[in-house]
Coordinates of C-alpha atoms in Angstrom, one line a residue:
M1 CA 9.8 45.7 289.4
A2 CA 12.4 48.2 290.3
I3 CA 14.5 50.8 288.5
M4 CA 18.1 50.5 289.5
T5 CA 19.8 53.3 291.5
T6 CA 22.9 55.0 290.3
E7 CA 25.0 53.0 292.8
E8 CA 23.4 49.7 291.6
V9 CA 24.1 50.7 288.0
K10 CA 27.8 51.4 288.8
K11 CA 28.2 48.0 290.4
F12 CA 26.4 46.3 287.5
V13 CA 28.6 47.9 284.9
S14 CA 31.7 47.2 286.9
K15 CA 30.7 43.5 287.0
L16 CA 30.1 43.5 283.2
Q17 CA 33.6 44.9 282.8
E18 CA 35.0 42.0 284.9
I19 CA 33.1 39.5 282.8
G20 CA 34.6 41.1 279.7
N21 CA 38.0 40.3 281.0
I22 CA 37.4 36.6 281.3
E23 CA 39.8 34.8 278.9
N24 CA 37.5 32.0 277.7
S25 CA 34.8 33.1 275.2
N26 CA 32.4 30.4 276.3
D27 CA 32.8 31.4 280.0
R28 CA 32.3 35.0 279.1
L29 CA 29.2 34.2 277.2
K30 CA 27.8 32.1 280.1
N31 CA 28.5 34.9 282.6
F32 CA 26.9 37.6 280.3
I33 CA 23.8 35.5 280.0
E34 CA 23.6 34.9 283.7
Y35 CA 24.0 38.6 284.2
W36 CA 21.2 39.3 281.7
E37 CA 19.0 37.2 284.0
K38 CA 20.0 39.3 287.0
L39 CA 19.0 42.5 285.3
P40 CA 15.8 43.6 287.1
E41 CA 12.5 43.9 285.3
P42 CA 11.6 46.0 283.4
K43 CA 14.9 45.2 281.7
F44 CA 14.5 47.6 278.9
N45 CA 13.7 50.5 281.2
Q46 CA 16.8 50.3 283.3
P47 CA 19.1 53.4 283.3
E48 CA 22.2 53.8 281.1
Q49 CA 20.8 51.4 278.5
L50 CA 22.0 48.4 280.5
A51 CA 19.8 46.1 278.5
E52 CA 21.4 47.3 275.2
L53 CA 24.8 46.9 276.7
I54 CA 24.3 43.3 277.8
I55 CA 22.5 42.3 274.6
Y56 CA 25.4 43.7 272.6
C57 CA 28.0 41.8 274.7
I58 CA 26.1 38.5 274.3
F59 CA 25.5 39.1 270.6
E60 CA 29.2 39.8 270.0
E61 CA 30.3 36.7 271.9
L62 CA 27.9 34.5 269.8
V63 CA 29.1 36.1 266.6
D64 CA 32.7 35.5 267.6
L65 CA 31.8 31.8 268.3
D66 CA 30.0 31.7 264.8
D67 CA 26.8 30.8 266.6
Y68 CA 24.6 32.8 264.2
T69 CA 21.4 31.1 265.1
K70 CA 21.6 32.2 268.7
A71 CA 23.1 35.5 267.8
K72 CA 20.0 36.2 265.7
L73 CA 17.8 35.7 268.8
W74 CA 19.8 38.3 270.7
A75 CA 19.8 40.6 267.7
E76 CA 16.0 40.4 267.6
K77 CA 16.0 41.1 271.4
G78 CA 18.1 44.2 270.5
M79 CA 15.3 45.4 268.3
L80 CA 13.2 45.9 271.5
T81 CA 15.6 48.6 272.9
S82 CA 14.8 52.3 272.8
R83 CA 17.9 52.9 270.5
A84 CA 16.5 50.5 267.9
K85 CA 13.1 52.3 268.0
S86 CA 14.8 55.6 267.3
P87 CA 14.3 56.6 263.7
Y88 CA 18.0 57.6 263.5
S89 CA 19.6 54.4 264.7
S90 CA 20.8 51.9 262.1
Y91 CA 23.0 49.8 264.3
E92 CA 20.5 47.1 265.4
Y93 CA 19.4 46.7 261.8
I94 CA 22.9 46.2 260.6
Q95 CA 23.5 43.6 263.3
L96 CA 20.3 41.7 262.4
G97 CA 21.2 41.9 258.7
R98 CA 24.7 40.6 259.4
V99 CA 23.4 37.5 261.2
C100 CA 20.8 36.8 258.5
Y101 CA 23.5 37.2 255.9
E102 CA 25.7 34.7 257.7
L103 CA 22.7 32.3 258.0
E104 CA 22.2 32.7 254.2
E105 CA 18.8 34.3 254.8
Y106 CA 19.6 36.8 252.1
D107 CA 16.1 38.2 251.6
E108 CA 15.8 38.9 255.3
A109 CA 19.4 40.4 255.4
M110 CA 18.4 42.7 252.5
K111 CA 15.3 43.8 254.5
Y112 CA 17.4 44.8 257.5
F113 CA 20.3 46.3 255.5
S114 CA 17.7 48.4 253.6
I115 CA 16.3 49.9 256.8
A116 CA 19.9 50.5 258.0
Y117 CA 20.7 52.2 254.7
D118 CA 17.5 54.4 254.9
R119 CA 18.5 55.5 258.3
G120 CA 22.2 56.0 257.9
K121 CA 23.2 55.7 254.2
K122 CA 26.5 54.1 253.5
R123 CA 28.0 55.2 256.8
A124 CA 25.7 52.7 258.6
F125 CA 27.9 50.0 257.1
K126 CA 31.2 51.7 257.9
E127 CA 32.2 49.8 261.0
F128 CA 31.5 46.4 259.6
D129 CA 33.1 43.9 257.2
K130 CA 32.9 45.3 253.6
K131 CA 31.2 42.2 252.4
Y132 CA 27.9 43.4 253.9
W133 CA 28.0 46.7 252.0
E134 CA 29.0 44.9 248.8
F135 CA 26.2 42.5 249.2
Y136 CA 23.7 45.2 249.9
S137 CA 24.8 47.6 247.2
K138 CA 24.9 44.9 244.5
S139 CA 21.5 43.5 245.5
K140 CA 19.5 46.6 246.1
K141 CA 17.0 47.5 243.4

């Protein structure tokens, strides 16, 4: 169990950027997952929110590949981050809501979209496909 030094963090982030430049999405995903495994424990206590960064990269690759079942597992992992635990962050809730919506788990999607809305109002949905806001705003009671 070790917290990474500033130098180790720089190398780690640099490697993540290299992985991000890999052409093939499946190869990028495989490399991001391997790098997640290399992140020292305690993963969620590493500096610079490295855990959040890698989770986000893996999640986005899975969404791009339309693998919503696996994306949901990573979105749930994202709920363990310090940012998700902040009462001001809506991002992780939107992400989890998006995957549930795509998996047609609409009740669960509403649950997460509602929390996101409580935390960030309509602007929580701003960066995402309009269909999520339309679904939430039409379905909320």
